[in-house]
Amino acid sequence: MRVINGKRIFTKPNTIVHHAHDEYTDRDFLFIHVREPHNFGEDYTEAIVELLKHCNVTEYCRVGGMYDSVPHTRPILVTGSMKSEQEDRAAGSLNPRRSTYQGPTSIVNQVNEDLTNLDIANTTLMAHLPQYVQLDEDHYGAARLLEVLCTVYGFPEDLADKVQGEQQYKDIDNAIDYKSEVGTLIKQLETYYDRVLSRPSDGLSNDQGTTDDSSLDGDSEVTLSSCLLYTSDDADDTPCVDLGGR
């Protein structure tokens, strides 16, 4: 349920599939809006895999977002697992940090596992969004994901329009009192981002887990944690989009 222009709008949490054909490269694409299921999760993921098999998909890219211990004042990090040649093309726009997380995760990850067993190429991209700012639509996060996708798959660069997202984050910045506890937290997150998150590492990226760091700024300490941005309308009404391959 959302309020749009003063009216309450109910959206059914259906899985929507769109098809597109690129006449310049002669490639076909499936765009699948995957939801986090509340029941029959295995049946749901099996149905997605069967759809991809039926359409003879040769590559699957899962695209989503997660709330993380990152400040809105820094570039949004995008992490994930991609083929080596794709990572080379995305150098500079894709954060090279790797995940070492172990623990609860989304059932939708089963799609990637099943496709791997079928020898179908599959990748993931995850935008790390500031957890203290939970927007219905994070336009800046969407633009960052599109920026990486354009680089990797050769889409027109103007698809990644950051103007709306940058304005959205400027409005957030103007609404924050930097003399408050929130302002202090943001400064600590900035320090952590600059010292750790923005630098390459062999581990410590947390695509779906938690990150802990203390003594970031002299005598102050902060515990940093992150959480998966689920796709259920009933749970948190924060959509996540999967891009089915060609």
mmCIF file of N, CA, C and O in Angstrom, residues 118-179:
data_model
loop_
_atom_site.group_PDB
_atom_site.id
_atom_site.type_symbol
_atom_site.label_atom_id
_atom_site.label_comp_id
_atom_site.label_asym_id
_atom_site.label_seq_id
_atom_site.Cartn_x
_atom_site.Cartn_y
_atom_site.Cartn_z
ATOM 1 N N LEU A 118 23.162 -25.832 -13.566
ATOM 2 C CA LEU A 118 22.775 -26.056 -14.963
ATOM 3 C C LEU A 118 23.798 -25.472 -15.939
ATOM 4 O O LEU A 118 23.565 -25.473 -17.151
ATOM 5 N N ASP A 119 24.909 -24.988 -15.406
ATOM 6 C CA ASP A 119 25.975 -24.377 -16.218
ATOM 7 C C ASP A 119 25.477 -23.150 -16.994
ATOM 8 O O ASP A 119 25.918 -22.890 -18.119
ATOM 9 N N ILE A 120 24.539 -22.416 -16.398
ATOM 10 C CA ILE A 120 24.065 -21.159 -16.982
ATOM 11 C C ILE A 120 24.747 -20.018 -16.243
ATOM 12 O O ILE A 120 24.686 -19.933 -15.014
ATOM 13 N N ALA A 121 25.424 -19.163 -16.981
ATOM 14 C CA ALA A 121 26.153 -18.053 -16.374
ATOM 15 C C ALA A 121 25.211 -17.177 -15.558
ATOM 16 O O ALA A 121 24.109 -16.841 -16.021
ATOM 17 N N ASN A 122 25.620 -16.822 -14.351
ATOM 18 C CA ASN A 122 24.790 -15.951 -13.523
ATOM 19 C C ASN A 122 25.673 -15.063 -12.667
ATOM 20 O O ASN A 122 26.745 -15.458 -12.218
ATOM 21 N N THR A 123 25.218 -13.840 -12.470
ATOM 22 C CA THR A 123 25.966 -12.839 -11.728
ATOM 23 C C THR A 123 25.016 -12.086 -10.810
ATOM 24 O O THR A 123 23.794 -12.207 -10.912
ATOM 25 N N THR A 124 25.593 -11.298 -9.906
ATOM 26 C CA THR A 124 24.785 -10.485 -8.998
ATOM 27 C C THR A 124 25.385 -9.089 -8.874
ATOM 28 O O THR A 124 26.606 -8.912 -8.965
ATOM 29 N N LEU A 125 24.526 -8.113 -8.673
ATOM 30 C CA LEU A 125 24.937 -6.742 -8.399
ATOM 31 C C LEU A 125 24.091 -6.227 -7.237
ATOM 32 O O LEU A 125 22.867 -6.366 -7.242
ATOM 33 N N MET A 126 24.737 -5.647 -6.239
ATOM 34 C CA MET A 126 24.032 -5.160 -5.064
ATOM 35 C C MET A 126 24.460 -3.738 -4.740
ATOM 36 O O MET A 126 25.653 -3.464 -4.566
ATOM 37 N N ALA A 127 23.485 -2.823 -4.668
ATOM 38 C CA ALA A 127 23.765 -1.449 -4.262
ATOM 39 C C ALA A 127 23.637 -1.338 -2.750
ATOM 40 O O ALA A 127 22.674 -1.831 -2.166
ATOM 41 N N HIS A 128 24.606 -0.705 -2.101
ATOM 42 C CA HIS A 128 24.619 -0.545 -0.650
ATOM 43 C C HIS A 128 24.052 0.829 -0.305
ATOM 44 O O HIS A 128 24.668 1.861 -0.582
ATOM 45 N N LEU A 129 22.876 0.843 0.320
ATOM 46 C CA LEU A 129 22.134 2.071 0.583
ATOM 47 C C LEU A 129 22.210 2.443 2.057
ATOM 48 O O LEU A 129 22.266 1.563 2.926
ATOM 49 N N PRO A 130 22.213 3.739 2.380
ATOM 50 C CA PRO A 130 22.283 4.152 3.788
ATOM 51 C C PRO A 130 21.060 3.677 4.565
ATOM 52 O O PRO A 130 19.930 3.972 4.190
ATOM 53 N N GLN A 131 21.317 2.936 5.647
ATOM 54 C CA GLN A 131 20.210 2.310 6.368
ATOM 55 C C GLN A 131 19.383 3.298 7.187
ATOM 56 O O GLN A 131 18.253 3.000 7.575
ATOM 57 N N TYR A 132 19.907 4.488 7.456
ATOM 58 C CA TYR A 132 19.139 5.476 8.214
ATOM 59 C C TYR A 132 18.234 6.304 7.308
ATOM 60 O O TYR A 132 17.468 7.139 7.779
ATOM 61 N N VAL A 133 18.319 6.076 5.986
ATOM 62 C CA VAL A 133 17.453 6.755 5.021
ATOM 63 C C VAL A 133 16.758 5.683 4.187
ATOM 64 O O VAL A 133 17.340 5.134 3.266
ATOM 65 N N GLN A 134 15.529 5.364 4.527
ATOM 66 C CA GLN A 134 14.807 4.304 3.826
ATOM 67 C C GLN A 134 13.727 4.939 2.948
ATOM 68 O O GLN A 134 12.679 5.345 3.425
ATOM 69 N N LEU A 135 14.035 5.007 1.653
ATOM 70 C CA LEU A 135 13.168 5.669 0.683
ATOM 71 C C LEU A 135 12.284 4.655 -0.032
ATOM 72 O O LEU A 135 12.690 3.508 -0.251
ATOM 73 N N ASP A 136 11.094 5.084 -0.418
ATOM 74 C CA ASP A 136 10.241 4.220 -1.232
ATOM 75 C C ASP A 136 10.923 3.900 -2.560
ATOM 76 O O ASP A 136 10.868 2.782 -3.059
ATOM 77 N N GLU A 137 11.560 4.906 -3.141
ATOM 78 C CA GLU A 137 12.301 4.731 -4.380
ATOM 79 C C GLU A 137 13.620 5.484 -4.265
ATOM 80 O O GLU A 137 13.626 6.712 -4.214
ATOM 81 N N ASP A 138 14.706 4.753 -4.217
ATOM 82 C CA ASP A 138 16.017 5.373 -4.112
ATOM 83 C C ASP A 138 16.554 5.571 -5.529
ATOM 84 O O ASP A 138 17.137 4.675 -6.129
ATOM 85 N N HIS A 139 16.357 6.762 -6.073
ATOM 86 C CA HIS A 139 16.726 7.018 -7.463
ATOM 87 C C HIS A 139 18.241 7.040 -7.662
ATOM 88 O O HIS A 139 18.729 6.663 -8.733
ATOM 89 N N TYR A 140 18.967 7.453 -6.645
ATOM 90 C CA TYR A 140 20.426 7.489 -6.769
ATOM 91 C C TYR A 140 20.988 6.065 -6.799
ATOM 92 O O TYR A 140 21.891 5.760 -7.574
ATOM 93 N N GLY A 141 20.424 5.194 -5.955
ATOM 94 C CA GLY A 141 20.851 3.801 -5.960
ATOM 95 C C GLY A 141 20.546 3.126 -7.288
ATOM 96 O O GLY A 141 21.367 2.372 -7.828
ATOM 97 N N ALA A 142 19.365 3.415 -7.843
ATOM 98 C CA ALA A 142 18.991 2.841 -9.140
ATOM 99 C C ALA A 142 19.924 3.322 -10.243
ATOM 100 O O ALA A 142 20.332 2.552 -11.122
ATOM 101 N N ALA A 143 20.298 4.605 -10.183
ATOM 102 C CA ALA A 143 21.198 5.159 -11.198
ATOM 103 C C ALA A 143 22.575 4.518 -11.121
ATOM 104 O O ALA A 143 23.212 4.258 -12.153
ATOM 105 N N ARG A 144 23.054 4.244 -9.906
ATOM 106 C CA ARG A 144 24.367 3.609 -9.754
ATOM 107 C C ARG A 144 24.359 2.190 -10.318
ATOM 108 O O ARG A 144 25.322 1.755 -10.968
ATOM 109 N N LEU A 145 23.275 1.460 -10.082
ATOM 110 C CA LEU A 145 23.173 0.114 -10.645
ATOM 111 C C LEU A 145 23.129 0.169 -12.167
ATOM 112 O O LEU A 145 23.782 -0.623 -12.853
ATOM 113 N N LEU A 146 22.369 1.113 -12.698
ATOM 114 C CA LEU A 146 22.294 1.261 -14.150
ATOM 115 C C LEU A 146 23.644 1.650 -14.735
ATOM 116 O O LEU A 146 23.994 1.220 -15.837
ATOM 117 N N GLU A 147 24.395 2.438 -14.002
ATOM 118 C CA GLU A 147 25.727 2.832 -14.458
ATOM 119 C C GLU A 147 26.617 1.607 -14.668
ATOM 120 O O GLU A 147 27.315 1.485 -15.680
ATOM 121 N N VAL A 148 26.570 0.678 -13.716
ATOM 122 C CA VAL A 148 27.363 -0.545 -13.835
ATOM 123 C C VAL A 148 26.836 -1.415 -14.967
ATOM 124 O O VAL A 148 27.605 -1.956 -15.771
ATOM 125 N N LEU A 149 25.512 -1.553 -15.062
ATOM 126 C CA LEU A 149 24.916 -2.379 -16.117
ATOM 127 C C LEU A 149 25.243 -1.839 -17.501
ATOM 128 O O LEU A 149 25.519 -2.602 -18.427
ATOM 129 N N CYS A 150 25.213 -0.520 -17.644
ATOM 130 C CA CYS A 150 25.551 0.094 -18.940
ATOM 131 C C CYS A 150 26.996 -0.215 -19.323
ATOM 132 O O CYS A 150 27.303 -0.482 -20.493
ATOM 133 N N THR A 151 27.868 -0.179 -18.347
ATOM 134 C CA THR A 151 29.281 -0.453 -18.603
ATOM 135 C C THR A 151 29.503 -1.910 -18.981
ATOM 136 O O THR A 151 30.251 -2.226 -19.913
ATOM 137 N N VAL A 152 28.842 -2.806 -18.265
ATOM 138 C CA VAL A 152 29.062 -4.240 -18.465
ATOM 139 C C VAL A 152 28.404 -4.754 -19.744
ATOM 140 O O VAL A 152 29.001 -5.521 -20.498
ATOM 141 N N TYR A 153 27.169 -4.300 -19.995
ATOM 142 C CA TYR A 153 26.403 -4.863 -21.106
ATOM 143 C C TYR A 153 26.315 -3.943 -22.322
ATOM 144 O O TYR A 153 25.640 -4.273 -23.303
ATOM 145 N N GLY A 154 26.955 -2.807 -22.270
ATOM 146 C CA GLY A 154 26.980 -1.925 -23.431
ATOM 147 C C GLY A 154 25.693 -1.182 -23.683
ATOM 148 O O GLY A 154 25.417 -0.781 -24.827
ATOM 149 N N PHE A 155 24.888 -0.956 -22.632
ATOM 150 C CA PHE A 155 23.677 -0.165 -22.785
ATOM 151 C C PHE A 155 24.048 1.311 -22.936
ATOM 152 O O PHE A 155 25.130 1.733 -22.526
ATOM 153 N N PRO A 156 23.155 2.128 -23.523
ATOM 154 C CA PRO A 156 23.431 3.572 -23.635
ATOM 155 C C PRO A 156 23.682 4.186 -22.263
ATOM 156 O O PRO A 156 22.920 3.956 -21.322
ATOM 157 N N GLU A 157 24.719 4.979 -22.142
ATOM 158 C CA GLU A 157 25.105 5.543 -20.856
ATOM 159 C C GLU A 157 24.056 6.497 -20.287
ATOM 160 O O GLU A 157 23.991 6.698 -19.074
ATOM 161 N N ASP A 158 23.238 7.101 -21.158
ATOM 162 C CA ASP A 158 22.261 8.064 -20.659
ATOM 163 C C ASP A 158 21.114 7.401 -19.890
ATOM 164 O O ASP A 158 20.260 8.084 -19.322
ATOM 165 N N LEU A 159 21.080 6.065 -19.872
ATOM 166 C CA LEU A 159 20.078 5.365 -19.053
ATOM 167 C C LEU A 159 20.332 5.626 -17.574
ATOM 168 O O LEU A 159 19.410 5.651 -16.770
ATOM 169 N N ALA A 160 21.606 5.801 -17.213
ATOM 170 C CA ALA A 160 21.975 6.034 -15.819
ATOM 171 C C ALA A 160 21.899 7.524 -15.507
ATOM 172 O O ALA A 160 22.914 8.201 -15.366
ATOM 173 N N ASP A 161 20.701 8.035 -15.405
ATOM 174 C CA ASP A 161 20.476 9.452 -15.136
ATOM 175 C C ASP A 161 20.512 9.693 -13.622
ATOM 176 O O ASP A 161 19.629 9.269 -12.890
ATOM 177 N N LYS A 162 21.540 10.401 -13.155
ATOM 178 C CA LYS A 162 21.732 10.615 -11.723
ATOM 179 C C LYS A 162 21.083 11.898 -11.207
ATOM 180 O O LYS A 162 21.084 12.141 -10.000
ATOM 181 N N VAL A 163 20.540 12.707 -12.090
ATOM 182 C CA VAL A 163 20.052 14.029 -11.686
ATOM 183 C C VAL A 163 18.993 13.932 -10.593
ATOM 184 O O VAL A 163 19.074 14.604 -9.555
ATOM 185 N N GLN A 164 17.992 13.084 -10.797
ATOM 186 C CA GLN A 164 16.909 12.957 -9.823
ATOM 187 C C GLN A 164 17.425 12.403 -8.498
ATOM 188 O O GLN A 164 17.032 12.861 -7.425
ATOM 189 N N GLY A 165 18.322 11.416 -8.588
ATOM 190 C CA GLY A 165 18.872 10.826 -7.379
ATOM 191 C C GLY A 165 19.749 11.783 -6.606
ATOM 192 O O GLY A 165 19.706 11.832 -5.370
ATOM 193 N N GLU A 166 20.560 12.566 -7.315
ATOM 194 C CA GLU A 166 21.421 13.539 -6.646
ATOM 195 C C GLU A 166 20.588 14.595 -5.922
ATOM 196 O O GLU A 166 20.930 14.996 -4.808
ATOM 197 N N GLN A 167 19.491 15.022 -6.539
ATOM 198 C CA GLN A 167 18.616 15.990 -5.890
ATOM 199 C C GLN A 167 17.948 15.377 -4.663
ATOM 200 O O GLN A 167 17.783 16.041 -3.634
ATOM 201 N N GLN A 168 17.569 14.105 -4.785
ATOM 202 C CA GLN A 168 16.948 13.399 -3.673
ATOM 203 C C GLN A 168 17.887 13.342 -2.469
ATOM 204 O O GLN A 168 17.473 13.599 -1.328
ATOM 205 N N TYR A 169 19.157 13.079 -2.712
ATOM 206 C CA TYR A 169 20.125 12.993 -1.622
ATOM 207 C C TYR A 169 20.487 14.385 -1.096
ATOM 208 O O TYR A 169 20.815 14.531 0.087
ATOM 209 N N LYS A 170 20.442 15.405 -1.936
ATOM 210 C CA LYS A 170 20.663 16.771 -1.463
ATOM 211 C C LYS A 170 19.550 17.178 -0.506
ATOM 212 O O LYS A 170 19.794 17.844 0.509
ATOM 213 N N ASP A 171 18.314 16.804 -0.825
ATOM 214 C CA ASP A 171 17.185 17.112 0.047
ATOM 215 C C ASP A 171 17.354 16.425 1.404
ATOM 216 O O ASP A 171 17.010 17.004 2.455
ATOM 217 N N ILE A 172 17.871 15.191 1.374
ATOM 218 C CA ILE A 172 18.128 14.474 2.623
ATOM 219 C C ILE A 172 19.176 15.210 3.442
ATOM 220 O O ILE A 172 19.032 15.403 4.653
ATOM 221 N N ASP A 173 20.237 15.637 2.764
ATOM 222 C CA ASP A 173 21.330 16.326 3.450
ATOM 223 C C ASP A 173 20.839 17.613 4.095
ATOM 224 O O ASP A 173 21.228 17.952 5.220
ATOM 225 N N ASN A 174 19.978 18.339 3.405
ATOM 226 C CA ASN A 174 19.456 19.596 3.938
ATOM 227 C C ASN A 174 18.557 19.389 5.155
ATOM 228 O O ASN A 174 18.385 20.296 5.971
ATOM 229 N N ALA A 175 17.988 18.184 5.261
ATOM 230 C CA ALA A 175 17.061 17.906 6.363
ATOM 231 C C ALA A 175 17.773 17.398 7.617
ATOM 232 O O ALA A 175 17.138 17.246 8.670
ATOM 233 N N ILE A 176 19.068 17.143 7.540
ATOM 234 C CA ILE A 176 19.805 16.559 8.657
ATOM 235 C C ILE A 176 20.457 17.646 9.504
ATOM 236 O O ILE A 176 21.080 18.572 8.991
ATOM 237 N N ASP A 177 20.301 17.509 10.804
ATOM 238 C CA ASP A 177 20.969 18.388 11.759
ATOM 239 C C ASP A 177 22.295 17.728 12.136
ATOM 240 O O ASP A 177 22.328 16.744 12.879
ATOM 241 N N TYR A 178 23.397 18.254 11.613
ATOM 242 C CA TYR A 178 24.689 17.623 11.829
ATOM 243 C C TYR A 178 25.229 17.836 13.248
ATOM 244 O O TYR A 178 26.283 17.301 13.588
ATOM 245 N N LYS A 179 24.518 18.602 14.074
ATOM 246 C CA LYS A 179 24.901 18.751 15.473
ATOM 247 C C LYS A 179 24.201 17.714 16.359
ATOM 248 O O LYS A 179 24.475 17.632 17.550
#
